[in-house]
Amino acid sequence: MTAHLIADDAEALTVAAALAEEFRAGAAARDAGRGLPYEEVARLSASGLLAVTVPAEHGGADVRHETLAEIFRLLATADASIAQIPQSHFVYVNVIRRQGTEEQRKFFYAELLAGRRLGNAQSEAGTKHVQDIRTRLERRPDGSYVLDGVKHYATGALFADWIPVLARAGDDLLHVALVPRDAPGLTVIDDWDGMGQRTTASGTVRLEAVPVPADRVFPHHLTFEGPQLHGAVAQLLHAAIDTGIARGALAEAAEFVRTRSRPWFESGFETAGEDPLLIQRFGELDLSVRASEALLREAARTVDAAAARLTDDSAAEASLAVAAAKAHAAAAAVEVAGALFEVAGTRSALASLNLHRHWRDARTHTLHDPARWKIQHLGRHVLHGTRPPRHGLL
């Protein structure tokens, strides 16, 4: 596998914008038929975008978080499923960067620059809560490991070359094992049937005595022992996806009203787009989307500033800025995607048009973690100066 080498932030954004336009054309049809985007994901790999956070000393562009967030936003305006697929990829690139040895980083950075993809096998169903991880990573006498467990919501695993598996070792501490997609004992089941993000293939991963060499294991528990941006970066990308969904839905609503909607007979206008009530509503929706975009940029810049000088305070500020962006974007995505039907009229509800994919994607994606807890942490910080927790979900 070979991939284009992106030189800098500007080129990364140019490539992302071009891919977004390419992916937009088939988004509705892929969603309607649940056509998994194998070709599109291959194009994403070949473009070099999946390696843009590789450090410069290893040959990557090492783009700013502001650029990375914008890449995700652009892709999500076109196809929220495709935008979601590489989210875990970049999260685990950060784990490699922060917790990997020099040899581990050298190996996996070369894989990324060649276009290889990381998936995820992180969440589990039926446990007490999201951080109740029961998958086990047991050490063998020769120093290698073996994995056993079942993972759900494994977005990207079906398309991956390497699957990062979150597991507890014999010391009960969290580790990440990077396992080849074709490893013996590893099975990826395409059983995702969510109402939204239908083509993310976020199905099940079964791990039955999967062998793992010692040099493919990372001590993820160390990520949370000091000031860190693991959660802030992960949530920043989620916020970018929600913001992109909102902008994409608004753009499609506007195009529909301009070209297909009939004016309400009482308005007295020849076209729906001239109706001042509709104009007012579009203005309100645009204001909400612009606010999400502004909060996203501010959050990304705060993460960049914290990365340059990481302290307890700068990490807290980054998490809080991202929490604000994510909470607002989640609400905006659901509101705007739902308002599409309000402004476009009855015809927009036809299943054949598949405009409801925007709302289904927004409603599904915003369930990743509750915005109400982000708002709680914002309130505690304002009132009491309480720093947010370091659990990786903020």
CSV table of C-alpha atoms in Angstrom, one decimal:
chain,number,residue,atom,x,y,z
A,1,MET,CA,0.0,0.0,0.0
A,2,THR,CA,1.2,3.5,-0.8
A,3,ALA,CA,-0.2,6.9,0.1
A,4,HIS,CA,0.4,10.5,-0.9
A,5,LEU,CA,2.6,12.4,1.5
A,6,ILE,CA,0.8,15.6,2.6
A,7,ALA,CA,3.3,18.4,3.2
A,8,ASP,CA,1.5,20.8,5.5
A,9,ASP,CA,-1.8,22.1,7.0
A,10,ALA,CA,-2.8,24.0,3.9
A,11,GLU,CA,-2.4,21.0,1.7
A,12,ALA,CA,-4.3,18.8,4.2
A,13,LEU,CA,-7.3,21.2,4.1
A,14,THR,CA,-7.2,21.3,0.3
A,15,VAL,CA,-7.2,17.5,0.1
A,16,ALA,CA,-10.0,17.2,2.6
A,17,ALA,CA,-12.2,19.7,0.8
A,18,ALA,CA,-11.8,17.9,-2.5
A,19,LEU,CA,-12.6,14.5,-0.9
A,20,ALA,CA,-15.6,15.9,0.8
A,21,GLU,CA,-17.0,17.0,-2.6
A,22,GLU,CA,-16.2,13.6,-4.0
A,23,PHE,CA,-17.9,11.8,-1.2
A,24,ARG,CA,-21.0,14.1,-1.1
A,25,ALA,CA,-22.2,12.8,-4.5
A,26,GLY,CA,-22.9,9.3,-3.3
A,27,ALA,CA,-23.7,9.8,0.3
A,28,ALA,CA,-27.5,9.5,0.1
A,29,ALA,CA,-27.3,6.3,-2.0
A,30,ARG,CA,-24.7,4.7,0.2
A,31,ASP,CA,-26.8,5.4,3.3
A,32,ALA,CA,-30.1,4.2,1.7
A,33,GLY,CA,-28.6,0.9,0.5
A,34,ARG,CA,-26.2,0.6,3.4
A,35,GLY,CA,-23.4,0.3,0.9
A,36,LEU,CA,-20.2,0.2,2.9
A,37,PRO,CA,-17.7,2.8,1.6
A,38,TYR,CA,-14.7,0.5,0.9
A,39,GLU,CA,-13.7,2.6,-2.1
A,40,GLU,CA,-14.1,5.9,-0.3
A,41,VAL,CA,-12.1,4.7,2.7
A,42,ALA,CA,-9.4,3.5,0.3
A,43,ARG,CA,-9.4,7.0,-1.3
A,44,LEU,CA,-9.1,8.5,2.2
A,45,SER,CA,-6.0,6.3,2.9
A,46,ALA,CA,-4.4,7.0,-0.5
A,47,SER,CA,-4.9,10.8,0.0
A,48,GLY,CA,-2.5,10.8,2.9
A,49,LEU,CA,-5.0,12.4,5.3
A,50,LEU,CA,-4.8,9.5,7.8
A,51,ALA,CA,-1.1,10.3,8.4
A,52,VAL,CA,-1.3,14.1,8.9
A,53,THR,CA,-0.6,13.9,12.7
A,54,VAL,CA,2.6,11.9,12.3
A,55,PRO,CA,5.4,14.0,13.8
A,56,ALA,CA,7.6,15.9,11.3
A,57,GLU,CA,10.8,14.1,12.5
A,58,HIS,CA,9.1,10.8,11.3
A,59,GLY,CA,8.1,12.3,7.9
A,60,GLY,CA,4.6,13.5,8.7
A,61,ALA,CA,2.9,16.9,8.4
A,62,ASP,CA,2.2,17.1,12.1
A,63,VAL,CA,-0.8,19.3,11.5
A,64,ARG,CA,-2.4,21.5,14.1
A,65,HIS,CA,-5.5,20.3,16.0
A,66,GLU,CA,-7.3,23.2,14.4
A,67,THR,CA,-6.6,21.7,11.0
A,68,LEU,CA,-7.5,18.2,12.1
A,69,ALA,CA,-10.8,19.4,13.4
A,70,GLU,CA,-11.5,21.2,10.1
A,71,ILE,CA,-10.7,18.0,8.2
A,72,PHE,CA,-13.4,16.1,10.1
A,73,ARG,CA,-15.9,19.0,9.8
A,74,LEU,CA,-15.4,19.1,6.0
A,75,LEU,CA,-15.9,15.4,5.6
A,76,ALA,CA,-19.0,15.4,7.9
A,77,THR,CA,-20.7,18.1,5.8
A,78,ALA,CA,-20.6,15.5,3.0
A,79,ASP,CA,-21.0,12.1,4.7
A,80,ALA,CA,-21.1,11.7,8.5
A,81,SER,CA,-20.4,8.0,8.3
A,82,ILE,CA,-17.2,8.4,6.4
A,83,ALA,CA,-16.2,11.2,8.8
A,84,GLN,CA,-16.8,8.9,11.8
A,85,ILE,CA,-14.7,6.0,10.5
A,86,PRO,CA,-11.3,7.6,11.1
A,87,GLN,CA,-12.1,9.2,14.5
A,88,SER,CA,-10.7,6.3,16.5
A,89,HIS,CA,-7.8,6.1,14.1
A,90,PHE,CA,-6.5,9.5,15.2
A,91,VAL,CA,-7.3,8.8,18.9
A,92,TYR,CA,-5.0,5.8,18.8
A,93,VAL,CA,-2.3,7.5,16.8
A,94,ASN,CA,-2.2,9.8,19.9
A,95,VAL,CA,-1.8,6.7,22.2
A,96,ILE,CA,1.1,5.5,20.0
A,97,ARG,CA,2.7,9.0,20.2
A,98,ARG,CA,2.3,9.4,23.9
A,99,GLN,CA,2.9,5.9,25.2
A,100,GLY,CA,4.9,4.1,22.5
A,101,THR,CA,8.5,3.3,22.7
A,102,GLU,CA,10.8,4.8,20.0
A,103,GLU,CA,10.7,1.5,18.2
A,104,GLN,CA,6.9,1.2,18.4
A,105,ARG,CA,6.5,4.7,17.1
A,106,LYS,CA,9.0,4.2,14.3
A,107,PHE,CA,7.1,1.1,13.1
A,108,PHE,CA,3.6,2.4,13.3
A,109,TYR,CA,4.4,5.8,11.9
A,110,ALA,CA,5.8,4.0,8.8
A,111,GLU,CA,2.5,2.1,8.6
A,112,LEU,CA,0.5,5.2,8.8
A,113,LEU,CA,2.6,7.0,6.2
A,114,ALA,CA,2.0,4.0,3.9
A,115,GLY,CA,-1.8,4.5,4.2
A,116,ARG,CA,-2.5,1.8,6.8
A,117,ARG,CA,-5.7,2.3,8.9
A,118,LEU,CA,-6.4,1.9,12.6
A,119,GLY,CA,-9.9,0.8,13.7
A,120,ASN,CA,-11.1,0.3,17.2
A,121,ALA,CA,-12.2,-2.4,19.6
A,122,GLN,CA,-13.0,-0.4,22.6
A,123,SER,CA,-16.6,-0.4,23.9
A,124,GLU,CA,-18.4,-3.3,25.4
A,125,ALA,CA,-22.1,-4.0,25.7
A,126,GLY,CA,-23.9,-5.3,28.8
A,127,THR,CA,-21.2,-4.0,31.3
A,128,LYS,CA,-21.9,-1.8,34.3
A,129,HIS,CA,-20.8,1.4,32.5
A,130,VAL,CA,-18.7,2.6,29.6
A,131,GLN,CA,-15.4,2.3,31.5
A,132,ASP,CA,-16.1,-1.2,32.8
A,133,ILE,CA,-13.7,-3.0,30.4
A,134,ARG,CA,-13.7,-6.8,30.8
A,135,THR,CA,-11.6,-7.9,27.8
A,136,ARG,CA,-8.5,-9.5,29.2
A,137,LEU,CA,-4.9,-9.3,28.1
A,138,GLU,CA,-3.0,-12.1,29.7
A,139,ARG,CA,0.8,-12.4,29.7
A,140,ARG,CA,2.4,-15.7,28.6
A,141,PRO,CA,5.6,-17.1,30.0
A,142,ASP,CA,7.5,-16.0,26.9
A,143,GLY,CA,6.5,-12.4,27.5
A,144,SER,CA,3.9,-12.2,24.8
A,145,TYR,CA,0.2,-11.8,25.4
A,146,VAL,CA,-3.2,-13.4,24.5
A,147,LEU,CA,-6.5,-11.5,24.2
A,148,ASP,CA,-10.0,-12.6,25.0
A,149,GLY,CA,-13.2,-10.7,24.9
A,150,VAL,CA,-16.0,-9.2,22.9
A,151,LYS,CA,-16.3,-5.6,21.7
A,152,HIS,CA,-19.2,-3.7,20.3
A,153,TYR,CA,-19.6,-0.4,18.4
A,154,ALA,CA,-16.2,-1.1,16.8
A,155,THR,CA,-16.3,1.7,14.2
A,156,GLY,CA,-13.6,1.3,11.6
A,157,ALA,CA,-12.7,-2.3,12.5
A,158,LEU,CA,-14.0,-3.7,9.3
A,159,PHE,CA,-11.9,-1.3,7.2
A,160,ALA,CA,-8.8,-1.5,9.4
A,161,ASP,CA,-5.3,-2.9,8.9
A,162,TRP,CA,-4.7,-2.7,12.6
A,163,ILE,CA,-7.3,-2.9,15.4
A,164,PRO,CA,-6.5,-1.2,18.7
A,165,VAL,CA,-8.1,-3.3,21.5
A,166,LEU,CA,-8.7,-1.8,24.9
A,167,ALA,CA,-8.1,-4.4,27.5
A,168,ARG,CA,-7.1,-5.0,31.2
A,169,ALA,CA,-3.9,-6.9,31.9
A,170,GLY,CA,-3.2,-9.1,34.8
A,171,ASP,CA,-2.5,-6.0,37.0
A,172,ASP,CA,-6.1,-4.8,36.0
A,173,LEU,CA,-4.7,-1.7,34.4
A,174,LEU,CA,-5.8,-0.5,31.0
A,175,HIS,CA,-3.6,-1.3,28.0
A,176,VAL,CA,-4.1,-1.0,24.2
A,177,ALA,CA,-3.0,-4.0,22.0
A,178,LEU,CA,-2.7,-3.3,18.3
A,179,VAL,CA,-3.7,-6.4,16.5
A,180,PRO,CA,-3.6,-7.1,12.7
A,181,ARG,CA,-7.1,-7.3,11.2
A,182,ASP,CA,-6.3,-10.9,10.0
A,183,ALA,CA,-4.9,-12.1,13.3
A,184,PRO,CA,-5.9,-15.7,14.3
A,185,GLY,CA,-8.8,-15.7,16.7
A,186,LEU,CA,-10.0,-12.2,15.7
A,187,THR,CA,-13.4,-12.0,14.0
A,188,VAL,CA,-15.1,-8.7,12.9
A,189,ILE,CA,-18.9,-9.1,12.5
A,190,ASP,CA,-20.8,-6.7,10.3
A,191,ASP,CA,-23.9,-6.6,12.6
A,192,TRP,CA,-24.3,-2.8,13.1
A,193,ASP,CA,-28.0,-1.9,12.6
A,194,GLY,CA,-28.1,1.7,14.0
A,195,MET,CA,-30.7,4.0,12.5
A,196,GLY,CA,-28.0,6.5,11.7
A,197,GLN,CA,-24.4,6.4,10.6
A,198,ARG,CA,-25.5,3.3,8.8
A,199,THR,CA,-22.3,2.8,6.8
A,200,THR,CA,-19.7,3.1,9.6
A,201,ALA,CA,-19.8,-0.8,10.0
A,202,SER,CA,-19.7,-0.3,13.8
A,203,GLY,CA,-20.2,-3.9,14.5
A,204,THR,CA,-18.8,-6.6,16.8
A,205,VAL,CA,-15.3,-7.8,17.3
A,206,ARG,CA,-14.7,-11.2,18.9
A,207,LEU,CA,-11.3,-12.0,20.4
A,208,GLU,CA,-10.6,-15.7,21.2
A,209,ALA,CA,-7.1,-16.4,22.3
A,210,VAL,CA,-5.7,-13.8,20.0
A,211,PRO,CA,-1.9,-13.8,20.1
A,212,VAL,CA,-0.2,-10.4,20.7
A,213,PRO,CA,3.6,-9.8,20.7
A,214,ALA,CA,4.9,-7.8,23.6
A,215,ASP,CA,5.9,-4.9,21.3
A,216,ARG,CA,2.3,-4.4,20.1
A,217,VAL,CA,1.1,-3.5,23.6
A,218,PHE,CA,0.9,0.1,25.0
A,219,PRO,CA,0.4,1.1,28.7
A,220,HIS,CA,-2.7,3.2,28.1
A,221,HIS,CA,-3.3,3.7,31.9
A,222,LEU,CA,-0.3,6.0,32.0
A,223,THR,CA,-2.1,8.4,29.7
A,224,PHE,CA,-4.3,9.6,32.6
A,225,GLU,CA,-1.6,9.9,35.3
A,226,GLY,CA,-0.7,13.5,34.5
A,227,PRO,CA,-2.1,16.4,32.4
A,228,GLN,CA,-3.3,15.0,29.1
A,229,LEU,CA,-5.2,15.9,26.0
A,230,HIS,CA,-6.4,12.4,25.1
A,231,GLY,CA,-10.0,13.1,25.9
A,232,ALA,CA,-9.9,16.6,24.5
A,233,VAL,CA,-8.7,15.6,21.1
A,234,ALA,CA,-11.1,12.6,20.9
A,235,GLN,CA,-14.0,14.9,21.8
A,236,LEU,CA,-12.9,17.7,19.5
A,237,LEU,CA,-13.2,15.3,16.6
A,238,HIS,CA,-16.7,14.3,17.7
A,239,ALA,CA,-17.6,18.0,18.0
A,240,ALA,CA,-16.3,18.5,14.4
A,241,ILE,CA,-18.5,15.7,13.1
A,242,ASP,CA,-21.6,17.2,14.7
A,243,THR,CA,-20.7,20.7,13.4
A,244,GLY,CA,-20.2,19.3,9.9
A,245,ILE,CA,-23.6,17.4,10.1
A,246,ALA,CA,-25.3,20.7,11.0
A,247,ARG,CA,-23.7,22.7,8.2
A,248,GLY,CA,-24.4,19.9,5.7
A,249,ALA,CA,-28.0,19.6,6.7
A,250,LEU,CA,-28.5,23.4,6.4
A,251,ALA,CA,-26.9,23.5,3.0
A,252,GLU,CA,-29.2,20.8,1.7
A,253,ALA,CA,-32.2,22.4,3.2
A,254,ALA,CA,-31.4,25.7,1.5
A,255,GLU,CA,-30.8,24.0,-1.8
A,256,PHE,CA,-34.2,22.2,-1.5
A,257,VAL,CA,-36.1,25.4,-0.7
A,258,ARG,CA,-34.4,27.2,-3.6
A,259,THR,CA,-35.2,24.5,-6.2
A,260,ARG,CA,-38.1,22.4,-5.0
A,261,SER,CA,-40.2,23.9,-2.3
A,262,ARG,CA,-43.5,25.6,-3.1
A,263,PRO,CA,-44.4,28.9,-1.4
A,264,TRP,CA,-47.2,28.8,1.1
A,265,PHE,CA,-50.3,30.3,-0.6
A,266,GLU,CA,-50.7,33.0,2.1
A,267,SER,CA,-47.3,34.4,1.7
A,268,GLY,CA,-48.1,36.1,-1.6
A,269,PHE,CA,-44.7,35.2,-3.1
A,270,GLU,CA,-43.8,33.3,-6.2
A,271,THR,CA,-41.1,31.2,-4.6
A,272,ALA,CA,-40.6,29.7,-1.2
A,273,GLY,CA,-37.2,31.3,-0.8
A,274,GLU,CA,-38.8,34.8,-0.8
A,275,ASP,CA,-41.0,34.0,2.2
A,276,PRO,CA,-39.7,36.3,5.0
A,277,LEU,CA,-40.8,33.7,7.6
A,278,LEU,CA,-38.6,31.1,6.0
A,279,ILE,CA,-35.8,33.6,5.6
A,280,GLN,CA,-36.0,34.3,9.3
A,281,ARG,CA,-35.8,30.6,10.2
A,282,PHE,CA,-32.8,30.1,8.0
A,283,GLY,CA,-31.1,33.0,9.6
A,284,GLU,CA,-31.7,31.5,13.1
A,285,LEU,CA,-30.4,28.1,12.0
A,286,ASP,CA,-27.3,29.6,10.4
A,287,LEU,CA,-26.7,31.5,13.6
A,288,SER,CA,-26.7,28.3,15.5
A,289,VAL,CA,-24.3,26.6,13.0
A,290,ARG,CA,-22.0,29.6,13.0
A,291,ALA,CA,-21.8,29.5,16.8
A,292,SER,CA,-20.9,25.8,16.6
A,293,GLU,CA,-18.2,26.5,14.1
A,294,ALA,CA,-16.8,29.3,16.1
A,295,LEU,CA,-16.7,27.2,19.3
A,296,LEU,CA,-15.0,24.4,17.4
A,297,ARG,CA,-12.3,26.7,16.2
A,298,GLU,CA,-11.8,28.2,19.6
A,299,ALA,CA,-11.7,24.7,21.2
A,300,ALA,CA,-9.1,23.5,18.6
A,301,ARG,CA,-6.9,26.5,19.2
A,302,THR,CA,-7.1,26.0,22.9
A,303,VAL,CA,-6.0,22.4,22.5
A,304,ASP,CA,-3.1,23.5,20.3
A,305,ALA,CA,-2.1,26.0,22.9
A,306,ALA,CA,-2.2,23.3,25.6
A,307,ALA,CA,-0.2,20.9,23.5
A,308,ALA,CA,2.5,23.6,23.2
A,309,ARG,CA,2.7,24.0,27.0
A,310,LEU,CA,1.0,21.2,28.8
A,311,THR,CA,0.1,21.8,32.4
A,312,ASP,CA,-2.8,20.9,34.6
A,313,ASP,CA,-4.3,24.3,33.9
A,314,SER,CA,-3.8,24.3,30.2
A,315,ALA,CA,-5.2,20.7,29.9
A,316,ALA,CA,-8.2,21.7,31.9
A,317,GLU,CA,-8.9,24.7,29.7
A,318,ALA,CA,-8.6,22.6,26.6
A,319,SER,CA,-11.1,20.0,28.0
A,320,LEU,CA,-13.6,22.7,29.0
A,321,ALA,CA,-13.3,24.5,25.6
A,322,VAL,CA,-13.9,21.2,23.8
A,323,ALA,CA,-16.8,20.4,26.2
A,324,ALA,CA,-18.5,23.7,25.3
A,325,ALA,CA,-18.0,23.1,21.6
A,326,LYS,CA,-19.3,19.5,21.8
A,327,ALA,CA,-22.4,20.4,23.8
A,328,HIS,CA,-23.4,23.2,21.5
A,329,ALA,CA,-22.6,21.2,18.3
A,330,ALA,CA,-24.7,18.2,19.5
A,331,ALA,CA,-27.7,20.4,20.0
A,332,ALA,CA,-27.2,22.3,16.8
A,333,ALA,CA,-26.8,19.2,14.7
A,334,VAL,CA,-30.1,17.7,16.0
A,335,GLU,CA,-32.0,21.0,15.7
A,336,VAL,CA,-30.8,21.9,12.2
A,337,ALA,CA,-31.2,18.4,10.8
A,338,GLY,CA,-34.8,18.2,12.2
A,339,ALA,CA,-35.6,21.8,11.0
A,340,LEU,CA,-34.7,20.7,7.5
A,341,PHE,CA,-38.2,19.3,7.2
A,342,GLU,CA,-39.9,22.3,8.8
A,343,VAL,CA,-38.4,24.7,6.2
A,344,ALA,CA,-38.4,22.4,3.2
A,345,GLY,CA,-42.0,21.2,3.4
A,346,THR,CA,-43.9,17.9,2.9
A,347,ARG,CA,-42.0,16.7,-0.1
A,348,SER,CA,-38.7,16.6,1.9
A,349,ALA,CA,-40.1,13.7,3.9
A,350,LEU,CA,-40.1,11.3,1.0
A,351,ALA,CA,-38.0,8.3,1.7
A,352,SER,CA,-36.7,8.3,-1.8
A,353,LEU,CA,-34.9,11.6,-1.2
A,354,ASN,CA,-33.3,10.3,2.0
A,355,LEU,CA,-33.0,13.7,3.6
A,356,HIS,CA,-33.7,12.2,6.9
A,357,ARG,CA,-30.2,10.7,6.9
A,358,HIS,CA,-28.9,14.0,8.4
A,359,TRP,CA,-31.2,13.8,11.4
A,360,ARG,CA,-30.6,10.0,11.8
A,361,ASP,CA,-26.8,10.7,11.7
A,362,ALA,CA,-27.0,13.6,14.1
A,363,ARG,CA,-29.3,11.7,16.6
A,364,THR,CA,-27.1,8.6,16.5
A,365,HIS,CA,-23.7,10.3,16.7
A,366,THR,CA,-24.7,12.6,19.6
A,367,LEU,CA,-25.4,9.6,21.7
A,368,HIS,CA,-21.7,8.8,22.1
A,369,ASP,CA,-21.6,10.6,25.5
A,370,PRO,CA,-24.1,12.8,27.3
A,371,ALA,CA,-23.7,16.6,26.7
A,372,ARG,CA,-25.4,17.2,30.1
A,373,TRP,CA,-22.2,16.0,31.9
A,374,LYS,CA,-20.1,18.3,29.8
A,375,ILE,CA,-22.3,21.2,31.0
A,376,GLN,CA,-22.0,20.0,34.5
A,377,HIS,CA,-18.2,20.3,34.3
A,378,LEU,CA,-18.5,23.7,32.8
A,379,GLY,CA,-20.7,24.8,35.7
A,380,ARG,CA,-18.5,23.4,38.4
A,381,HIS,CA,-15.5,25.2,36.9
A,382,VAL,CA,-17.3,28.5,36.7
A,383,LEU,CA,-18.7,28.3,40.3
A,384,HIS,CA,-15.9,26.5,42.1
A,385,GLY,CA,-12.8,26.5,39.8
A,386,THR,CA,-13.0,22.7,39.7
A,387,ARG,CA,-10.9,21.2,37.0
A,388,PRO,CA,-12.6,18.5,34.8
A,389,PRO,CA,-11.7,14.9,35.4
A,390,ARG,CA,-9.0,13.0,33.4
A,391,HIS,CA,-11.1,10.1,32.4
A,392,GLY,CA,-10.6,10.6,28.7
A,393,LEU,CA,-14.2,11.4,27.7
A,394,LEU,CA,-13.9,15.2,28.2
